[in-house]
């Protein structure tokens, strides 16, 4: 038998063309996948613009001062940010919500009470002395009350303010002087409420000649 012929190695170009031919389906699939991914990336809209805003990290109770762990900075779409929203924790720490607030609620100055009591936008703060001081002591910040003026001589009462918002009392400095001249800790300390401006006028008029009664409403 004659000896076998020596094996001749094909040129590199020929070997490459052969490999591409054998793997032509896989190569085509990879190329199509890369093209599709590039197209999707090019057509994908840019991420929506967001702005930083201070929100509650957990539910907050009216009248309880906020701490650094109660607030956090989140990024939200600009159209979801209320006017005057706070952006730094120092703007809210130490202030107390005037109403119960849920977690993730953006914070604004009208929702918080500090040294100077404030109510929601469009309201004013009025100090009222109720006929029964024991009832005044039971009213928690965040409650809504109807204020009724009852005449000492009898007759039907008149509702002078509806759904007035009970606000947290400002912290006492221990000096013995309260709002409207009342002594700190005295039984007739007034209750702070946020009411409409015209209701504040009716409250002032009724306080001079009637007994004010609070009726808690939803």
Coordinates of N, CA and C in Angstrom, one line a residue:
X1 N 0.9 -1.2 0.0 CA 0.0 0.0 0.0 C 0.9 1.2 0.0
X2 N 0.5 2.2 -0.9 CA 1.3 3.4 -0.9 C 1.1 4.2 0.4
X3 N 2.1 5.0 0.9 CA 1.9 5.8 2.1 C 0.8 6.9 1.9
X4 N 0.1 7.2 3.0 CA -1.0 8.3 2.8 C -0.3 9.6 2.5
X5 N -1.1 10.4 1.7 CA -0.7 11.7 1.3 C -0.6 12.6 2.5
X6 N 0.3 13.5 2.5 CA 0.4 14.5 3.6 C -0.8 15.4 3.6
X7 N -1.4 15.7 4.8 CA -2.5 16.6 5.0 C -2.1 18.1 4.8
X8 N -2.8 18.7 3.9 CA -2.5 20.1 3.6 C -3.5 21.0 4.3
X9 N -3.0 21.9 5.1 CA -3.9 22.9 5.8 C -4.4 24.0 4.9
X10 N -5.7 24.2 4.9 CA -6.4 25.2 4.0 C -6.0 26.6 4.5
X11 N -5.9 27.5 3.6 CA -5.6 28.9 4.0 C -6.6 29.4 5.1
X12 N -6.1 30.4 5.8 CA -7.0 31.0 6.9 C -8.3 31.6 6.4
X13 N -8.2 32.2 5.2 CA -9.4 32.8 4.7 C -10.4 31.8 4.3
X14 N -10.0 30.7 3.8 CA -10.9 29.6 3.4 C -11.5 29.0 4.7
X15 N -10.7 28.8 5.7 CA -11.2 28.2 7.0 C -12.2 29.2 7.6
X16 N -12.0 30.5 7.5 CA -12.9 31.5 8.1 C -14.3 31.4 7.4
X17 N -14.2 31.4 6.0 CA -15.4 31.3 5.2 C -16.2 30.1 5.5
X18 N -15.5 29.0 5.8 CA -16.2 27.7 6.1 C -16.9 27.8 7.4
X19 N -16.2 28.4 8.4 CA -16.8 28.5 9.8 C -18.0 29.4 9.7
X20 N -17.9 30.5 9.0 CA -19.1 31.4 8.9 C -20.2 30.7 8.2
X21 N -19.9 29.9 7.2 CA -21.0 29.2 6.5 C -21.7 28.2 7.5
X22 N -20.9 27.5 8.3 CA -21.5 26.5 9.2 C -22.3 27.2 10.3
X23 N -21.8 28.4 10.7 CA -22.5 29.1 11.8 C -23.3 30.3 11.3
X24 N -23.7 30.2 10.1 CA -24.4 31.4 9.5 C -25.7 31.7 10.2
X25 N -26.5 30.7 10.6 CA -27.7 31.0 11.3 C -27.5 31.7 12.7
X26 N -26.5 31.2 13.4 CA -26.2 31.8 14.7 C -25.7 33.2 14.5
X27 N -24.8 33.4 13.6 CA -24.3 34.8 13.3 C -25.4 35.7 12.9
X28 N -26.4 35.2 12.1 CA -27.5 36.1 11.6 C -28.4 36.5 12.8
X29 N -28.6 35.5 13.7 CA -29.5 35.8 14.9 C -28.8 36.8 15.8
X30 N -27.5 36.7 16.0 CA -26.8 37.6 16.9 C -26.9 39.0 16.3
X31 N -26.7 39.1 15.0 CA -26.7 40.4 14.3 C -28.1 41.1 14.4
X32 N -29.1 40.2 14.2 CA -30.5 40.8 14.3 C -30.8 41.2 15.7
X33 N -30.4 40.4 16.7 CA -30.6 40.8 18.1 C -29.9 42.1 18.4
X34 N -28.7 42.3 18.0 CA -28.0 43.5 18.3 C -28.6 44.7 17.6
X35 N -29.1 44.5 16.4 CA -29.8 45.6 15.6 C -31.1 46.0 16.3
X36 N -31.9 45.0 16.8 CA -33.1 45.2 17.5 C -32.9 46.0 18.8
X37 N -31.8 45.6 19.6 CA -31.5 46.3 20.8 C -31.1 47.7 20.6
X38 N -30.3 47.9 19.5 CA -29.9 49.3 19.2 C -31.1 50.2 18.8
X39 N -32.1 49.6 18.1 CA -33.3 50.3 17.7 C -34.1 50.7 18.9
X40 N -34.3 49.7 19.8 CA -35.1 50.0 21.0 C -34.5 51.1 21.8
X41 N -33.2 51.0 22.0 CA -32.5 52.0 22.8 C -32.6 53.4 22.2
X42 N -32.6 53.4 20.9 CA -32.7 54.7 20.2 C -34.1 55.3 20.3
X43 N -35.1 54.4 20.3 CA -36.5 54.9 20.3 C -37.0 55.1 21.8
X44 N -36.3 54.6 22.8 CA -36.7 54.8 24.2 C -36.7 56.2 24.6
X45 N -37.8 56.7 25.1 CA -37.9 58.1 25.6 C -36.9 58.3 26.7
X46 N -36.5 59.6 26.9 CA -35.6 59.9 28.0 C -36.3 59.7 29.3
X47 N -35.7 59.5 30.4 CA -36.4 59.3 31.7 C -37.0 60.7 32.1
X48 N -38.2 60.6 32.8 CA -38.9 61.8 33.1 C -38.1 62.7 34.1
X49 N -38.3 64.0 34.0 CA -37.6 64.9 34.9 C -38.2 64.9 36.3
X50 N -37.4 64.9 37.3 CA -37.9 64.9 38.6 C -37.2 66.0 39.4
X51 N -37.8 66.4 40.5 CA -37.2 67.4 41.4 C -37.2 66.9 42.8
X52 N -36.3 67.3 43.7 CA -36.3 66.9 45.1 C -37.4 67.6 45.9
X53 N -38.0 66.8 46.8 CA -39.1 67.4 47.6 C -39.0 66.6 49.0
X54 N -39.3 67.3 50.0 CA -39.3 66.7 51.4 C -40.7 66.0 51.6
X55 N -40.6 64.7 52.0 CA -41.8 63.9 52.2 C -41.7 63.2 53.5
X56 N -42.8 62.7 54.0 CA -42.9 62.0 55.3 C -42.4 60.5 55.0
X57 N -41.5 60.1 55.9 CA -41.0 58.7 55.8 C -42.1 57.7 56.4
X58 N -43.0 58.2 57.2 CA -44.0 57.3 57.8 C -45.2 58.2 58.2
X59 N -46.3 57.6 58.5 CA -47.5 58.3 58.9 C -47.1 59.2 60.1
X60 N -47.7 60.4 60.1 CA -47.4 61.4 61.2 C -48.7 61.8 61.8
X61 N -48.7 62.0 63.1 CA -49.9 62.3 63.9 C -49.9 63.8 64.2
X62 N -51.0 64.4 64.0 CA -51.2 65.9 64.3 C -50.7 66.2 65.7
X63 N -49.9 67.3 65.8 CA -49.5 67.8 67.0 C -48.2 67.2 67.5
X64 N -47.7 66.2 66.8 CA -46.4 65.5 67.3 C -45.2 66.1 66.5
X65 N -44.3 66.7 67.1 CA -43.1 67.3 66.4 C -42.4 66.3 65.6
X66 N -41.9 66.7 64.4 CA -41.2 65.8 63.5 C -39.7 65.7 63.9
X67 N -39.1 64.6 63.7 CA -37.7 64.4 63.9 C -37.0 64.1 62.5
X68 N -35.7 63.9 62.6 CA -35.0 63.7 61.3 C -35.4 62.3 60.7
X69 N -35.8 61.4 61.5 CA -36.2 60.1 61.0 C -37.6 60.0 60.4
X70 N -38.3 61.1 60.7 CA -39.7 61.2 60.2 C -39.8 61.7 58.8
X71 N -38.7 62.3 58.2 CA -38.8 62.9 56.9 C -37.7 62.4 56.1
X72 N -37.9 62.5 54.8 CA -36.8 62.1 53.8 C -37.0 62.9 52.5
X73 N -36.0 63.0 51.7 CA -36.0 63.7 50.5 C -36.3 62.7 49.3
X74 N -37.3 62.9 48.6 CA -37.7 62.0 47.4 C -37.7 62.9 46.2
X75 N -37.5 62.2 45.0 CA -37.6 62.8 43.7 C -38.9 62.5 43.1
X76 N -39.7 63.5 42.7 CA -41.0 63.3 42.2 C -41.1 64.2 40.9
X77 N -42.1 63.9 40.0 CA -42.3 64.7 38.9 C -42.7 66.1 39.3
X78 N -42.3 67.1 38.5 CA -42.5 68.5 38.9 C -44.0 68.8 39.1
X79 N -44.9 68.2 38.2 CA -46.3 68.5 38.3 C -47.0 67.9 39.5
X80 N -46.3 67.0 40.3 CA -46.8 66.4 41.5 C -46.3 67.2 42.8
X81 N -45.6 68.2 42.6 CA -45.1 69.0 43.8 C -46.0 70.1 44.1
X82 N -46.6 70.2 45.3 CA -47.4 71.3 45.7 C -46.7 72.6 45.8
X83 N -47.4 73.7 45.6 CA -46.7 75.0 45.7 C -46.1 75.2 47.1
X84 N -44.9 75.7 47.1 CA -44.2 76.0 48.4 C -43.7 74.8 49.1
X85 N -43.6 73.6 48.4 CA -43.1 72.4 49.0 C -41.7 72.6 49.6
X86 N -41.5 72.0 50.8 CA -40.2 72.0 51.4 C -39.2 71.1 50.7
X87 N -37.9 71.3 50.8 CA -36.9 70.5 50.1 C -35.8 70.0 51.1
X88 N -35.7 70.6 52.3 CA -34.6 70.2 53.2 C -35.2 69.7 54.5
X89 N -34.6 68.7 55.1 CA -35.1 68.2 56.4 C -35.2 69.3 57.5
X90 N -34.2 70.2 57.5 CA -34.2 71.2 58.5 C -35.4 72.2 58.5
X91 N -36.1 72.2 57.3 CA -37.2 73.0 57.2 C -38.4 72.5 58.0
X92 N -38.4 71.2 58.3 CA -39.6 70.5 59.0 C -39.3 70.0 60.3
X93 N -38.0 69.7 60.6 CA -37.7 69.1 61.9 C -38.1 70.0 63.1
X94 N -38.8 69.5 64.0 CA -39.3 70.4 65.2 C -40.7 70.9 65.0
X95 N -41.2 71.0 63.8 CA -42.5 71.4 63.5 C -43.5 70.3 63.6
X96 N -44.7 70.5 64.0 CA -45.8 69.5 64.1 C -46.8 69.6 63.1
X97 N -47.3 68.5 62.5 CA -48.4 68.6 61.5 C -49.6 69.1 62.1
X98 N -50.4 69.9 61.4 CA -51.6 70.4 61.9 C -52.8 69.4 61.8
X99 N -52.6 68.4 60.9 CA -53.5 67.3 60.7 C -52.7 66.0 60.6
X100 N -53.4 64.9 60.8 CA -52.8 63.6 60.5 C -52.4 63.5 59.0
X101 N -51.2 63.1 58.8 CA -50.6 63.0 57.4 C -50.1 61.6 57.1
X102 N -50.4 61.1 55.8 CA -49.9 59.8 55.5 C -48.4 59.8 55.1
X103 N -47.8 58.6 55.0 CA -46.4 58.5 54.5 C -46.4 58.9 53.1
X104 N -45.2 59.5 52.7 CA -44.9 60.0 51.3 C -45.6 61.3 51.0
X105 N -46.3 61.9 52.0 CA -46.9 63.2 51.8 C -45.9 64.3 51.6
X106 N -45.9 65.0 50.5 CA -45.0 66.2 50.4 C -45.4 67.2 51.4
X107 N -44.4 67.8 52.1 CA -44.6 68.7 53.1 C -44.6 70.2 52.7
X108 N -45.5 71.0 53.1 CA -45.6 72.4 52.9 C -45.7 73.1 54.2
X109 N -45.4 74.4 54.2 CA -45.5 75.2 55.5 C -46.9 75.2 56.0
X110 N -47.9 75.1 55.1 CA -49.3 75.2 55.6 C -49.7 73.9 56.4
X111 N -49.0 72.8 56.2 CA -49.3 71.5 56.9 C -48.6 71.4 58.2
X112 N -47.7 72.3 58.5 CA -46.9 72.2 59.7 C -47.1 73.4 60.6
X113 N -47.1 73.2 61.9 CA -47.2 74.3 62.8 C -45.9 74.5 63.6
X114 N -45.4 75.6 63.7 CA -44.2 75.9 64.5 C -44.4 76.8 65.6
X115 N -43.6 77.8 65.8 CA -43.8 78.8 66.8 C -45.0 79.6 66.6
X116 N -45.3 79.9 65.3 CA -46.5 80.7 64.9 C -47.5 79.8 64.3
X117 N -48.7 79.6 64.9 CA -49.7 78.7 64.4 C -50.2 79.2 63.0
X118 N -50.3 78.2 62.1 CA -50.8 78.5 60.8 C -51.8 77.4 60.4
X119 N -52.7 77.8 59.5 CA -53.7 76.8 59.0 C -53.5 76.6 57.5
X120 N -54.4 75.7 56.9 CA -54.3 75.5 55.5 C -54.5 76.8 54.7
X121 N -54.1 76.7 53.5 CA -54.2 77.9 52.6 C -55.7 78.4 52.5
X122 N -55.9 79.7 52.6 CA -57.2 80.3 52.6 C -57.9 80.4 53.9
X123 N -57.2 80.0 55.0 CA -57.8 80.1 56.3 C -57.0 81.1 57.2
X124 N -57.6 81.4 58.3 CA -56.9 82.2 59.3 C -57.1 81.5 60.6
X125 N -56.2 81.9 61.6 CA -56.2 81.2 62.9 C -56.9 82.1 63.9
X126 N -57.9 81.5 64.5 CA -58.7 82.2 65.6 C -58.6 81.4 66.9
X127 N -58.5 82.2 68.0 CA -58.5 81.6 69.3 C -59.9 81.7 69.9
X128 N -60.5 80.6 70.3 CA -61.8 80.6 70.9 C -61.8 80.0 72.2
X129 N -62.6 80.5 73.1 CA -62.8 79.9 74.5 C -64.2 79.2 74.5
X130 N -64.2 77.9 74.7 CA -65.4 77.2 74.7 C -66.1 77.3 76.0
X131 N -67.4 77.1 76.0 CA -68.2 77.2 77.2 C -67.8 76.2 78.2
X132 N -67.4 75.0 77.8 CA -67.0 73.9 78.7 C -65.5 73.7 78.5
X133 N -64.6 74.1 79.5 CA -63.2 73.9 79.3 C -62.8 72.4 79.2
X134 N -63.6 71.5 79.8 CA -63.3 70.1 79.7 C -63.4 69.6 78.3
X135 N -64.3 70.1 77.6 CA -64.5 69.7 76.2 C -63.3 70.2 75.4
X136 N -62.8 71.5 75.7 CA -61.7 72.0 75.0 C -60.4 71.1 75.2
X137 N -60.3 70.6 76.4 CA -59.1 69.8 76.7 C -59.2 68.4 76.0
X138 N -60.3 68.0 75.5 CA -60.5 66.7 74.8 C -60.2 66.9 73.3
X139 N -60.2 68.1 72.8 CA -60.1 68.3 71.4 C -58.6 68.1 71.0
X140 N -58.4 67.1 70.1 CA -57.0 66.8 69.7 C -56.7 67.6 68.4
X141 N -55.5 68.0 68.2 CA -55.1 68.7 66.9 C -55.5 67.8 65.7
X142 N -56.0 68.4 64.7 CA -56.4 67.7 63.5 C -57.9 67.4 63.5
X143 N -58.6 67.5 64.6 CA -60.1 67.3 64.6 C -60.8 68.5 63.9
X144 N -61.9 68.2 63.4 CA -62.8 69.2 62.8 C -64.0 69.3 63.7
X145 N -64.4 70.6 63.9 CA -65.5 70.9 64.8 C -66.4 72.0 64.1
X146 N -67.7 71.9 64.4 CA -68.6 73.0 64.1 C -68.7 73.8 65.4
X147 N -68.6 75.1 65.3 CA -68.7 76.0 66.5 C -70.0 76.6 66.5
X148 N -70.8 76.4 67.6 CA -72.2 76.8 67.7 C -72.2 77.9 68.8
X149 N -72.9 79.0 68.5 CA -73.1 80.1 69.5 C -74.4 79.9 70.1
X150 N -74.4 79.6 71.4 CA -75.7 79.5 72.2 C -75.9 80.7 73.0
X151 N -77.1 81.3 72.9 CA -77.5 82.5 73.6 C -77.8 82.2 75.1
X152 N -77.3 83.0 76.0 CA -77.6 82.8 77.4 C -79.1 82.9 77.7
X153 N -79.8 83.7 77.0 CA -81.2 83.9 77.2 C -82.1 82.8 76.6
X154 N -81.4 81.9 75.9 CA -82.2 80.8 75.3 C -82.4 81.0 73.8
X155 N -83.1 80.1 73.2 CA -83.4 80.3 71.8 C -82.5 79.4 71.0
X156 N -82.8 79.3 69.7 CA -82.0 78.4 68.8 C -80.5 78.9 68.7
X157 N -79.6 78.0 68.7 CA -78.2 78.3 68.5 C -77.9 78.6 67.0
X158 N -76.8 79.2 66.8 CA -76.3 79.6 65.5 C -74.9 79.0 65.2
X159 N -74.8 78.3 64.1 CA -73.5 77.8 63.7 C -72.7 78.9 63.1
X160 N -71.6 79.3 63.7 CA -70.8 80.4 63.3 C -69.6 79.9 62.5
X161 N -69.2 78.7 62.6 CA -68.0 78.1 61.9 C -68.2 76.7 61.6
X162 N -68.0 76.2 60.4 CA -68.2 74.8 60.1 C -66.9 74.1 59.8
X163 N -66.7 72.9 60.3 CA -65.5 72.1 60.1 C -64.2 72.9 60.4
X164 N -64.3 73.7 61.5 CA -63.0 74.4 61.9 C -62.0 73.3 62.3
X165 N -60.8 73.6 61.8 CA -59.7 72.7 62.1 C -59.0 73.0 63.4
X166 N -58.9 72.1 64.3 CA -58.2 72.3 65.6 C -56.7 72.2 65.3
X167 N -56.0 73.2 65.8 CA -54.6 73.3 65.6 C -53.8 73.0 66.8
X168 N -52.6 72.6 66.7 CA -51.8 72.3 67.9 C -51.5 73.7 68.6
X169 N -51.5 73.6 69.9 CA -51.2 74.8 70.7 C -49.7 75.1 70.6
X170 N -49.3 76.3 70.5 CA -47.9 76.6 70.5 C -47.2 76.2 71.8
X171 N -45.9 75.8 71.7 CA -45.3 75.3 73.0 C -45.2 76.4 74.0
X172 N -45.4 76.1 75.2 CA -45.4 77.0 76.3 C -44.0 77.4 76.7
X173 N -43.7 78.6 77.0 CA -42.4 79.0 77.4 C -42.3 79.1 78.9
X174 N -43.4 78.7 79.6 CA -43.4 78.7 81.1 C -43.4 80.1 81.7
X175 N -43.6 81.1 80.9 CA -43.6 82.5 81.5 C -44.9 82.9 82.2
X176 N -46.0 82.0 82.0 CA -47.2 82.3 82.6 C -48.2 83.1 81.8
X177 N -47.7 83.6 80.6 CA -48.6 84.4 79.8 C -49.1 83.6 78.6
X178 N -50.4 83.5 78.4 CA -50.9 82.7 77.3 C -51.4 83.6 76.2
X179 N -52.1 83.0 75.2 CA -52.7 83.8 74.2 C -53.9 84.5 74.7
X180 N -54.1 85.7 74.2 CA -55.2 86.5 74.6 C -55.2 86.9 76.1
X181 N -54.0 86.9 76.7 CA -53.9 87.2 78.1 C -54.2 86.1 79.0
X182 N -54.6 84.9 78.6 CA -54.9 83.8 79.5 C -53.6 83.3 80.1
X183 N -53.7 82.9 81.3 CA -52.5 82.3 82.0 C -52.2 80.9 81.5
X184 N -50.9 80.6 81.4 CA -50.5 79.3 80.9 C -51.0 78.2 81.9
X185 N -51.7 77.2 81.4 CA -52.2 76.1 82.2 C -53.6 76.5 82.9
X186 N -54.1 77.7 82.6 CA -55.4 78.0 83.2 C -56.5 77.2 82.5
X187 N -57.7 77.0 83.2 CA -58.7 76.2 82.6 C -59.4 76.8 81.4
X188 N -59.2 78.1 81.2 CA -59.9 78.8 80.1 C -59.0 79.1 78.9
X189 N -57.9 78.4 78.8 CA -57.0 78.6 77.7 C -57.7 78.4 76.4
X190 N -57.6 79.3 75.4 CA -58.4 79.2 74.2 C -57.9 78.0 73.3
X191 N -58.8 77.6 72.5 CA -58.5 76.6 71.5 C -58.2 77.3 70.2
X192 N -57.1 76.9 69.5 CA -56.7 77.5 68.2 C -57.4 76.7 67.1
X193 N -58.1 77.4 66.2 CA -58.8 76.8 65.1 C -58.5 77.5 63.8
X194 N -58.5 76.8 62.7 CA -58.3 77.4 61.4 C -59.7 77.5 60.8
X195 N -60.1 78.7 60.4 CA -61.4 79.0 59.9 C -61.3 79.9 58.7
X196 N -62.4 80.0 57.9 CA -62.4 81.0 56.9 C -62.5 82.4 57.4
X197 N -61.9 83.4 56.7 CA -61.9 84.8 57.3 C -63.3 85.3 57.7
X198 N -64.3 85.0 57.0 CA -65.6 85.5 57.4 C -66.1 84.8 58.6
X199 N -65.7 83.5 58.8 CA -66.1 82.8 60.0 C -65.4 83.4 61.2
X200 N -64.2 83.8 61.0 CA -63.4 84.4 62.2 C -64.2 85.7 62.7
X201 N -64.7 86.4 61.7 CA -65.5 87.6 62.1 C -66.7 87.2 63.0
X202 N -67.4 86.2 62.5 CA -68.6 85.8 63.2 C -68.3 85.2 64.6
X203 N -67.1 84.5 64.7 CA -66.7 84.0 66.0 C -66.4 85.2 66.9
X204 N -65.7 86.2 66.5 CA -65.4 87.4 67.3 C -66.7 88.0 67.8
X205 N -67.7 88.1 66.9 CA -69.0 88.7 67.3 C -69.7 87.9 68.3
X206 N -69.7 86.5 68.1 CA -70.4 85.6 69.0 C -69.8 85.5 70.3
X207 N -68.4 85.7 70.4 CA -67.7 85.5 71.7 C -68.1 86.6 72.7
X208 N -68.6 87.7 72.2 CA -68.9 88.8 73.1 C -70.3 88.7 73.7
X209 N -71.2 87.8 73.1 CA -72.5 87.8 73.7 C -73.1 86.4 73.7
X210 N -72.3 85.4 73.4 CA -72.9 84.0 73.4 C -71.8 83.0 74.0
X211 N -72.3 81.8 74.3 CA -71.5 80.8 74.7 C -71.2 79.9 73.5
X212 N -69.9 79.6 73.3 CA -69.4 78.8 72.2 C -69.3 77.3 72.6
X213 N -70.0 76.5 71.7 CA -70.0 75.0 71.9 C -69.4 74.4 70.7
X214 N -68.5 73.4 70.9 CA -67.9 72.7 69.8 C -68.5 71.3 69.6
X215 N -68.9 71.1 68.3 CA -69.5 69.8 67.9 C -68.5 69.1 67.0
X216 N -67.9 68.0 67.4 CA -67.0 67.3 66.5 C -67.7 66.7 65.3
X217 N -67.1 66.9 64.2 CA -67.7 66.4 62.9 C -66.7 65.6 62.1
X218 N -67.1 64.7 61.2 CA -66.1 64.0 60.4 C -65.2 64.9 59.6

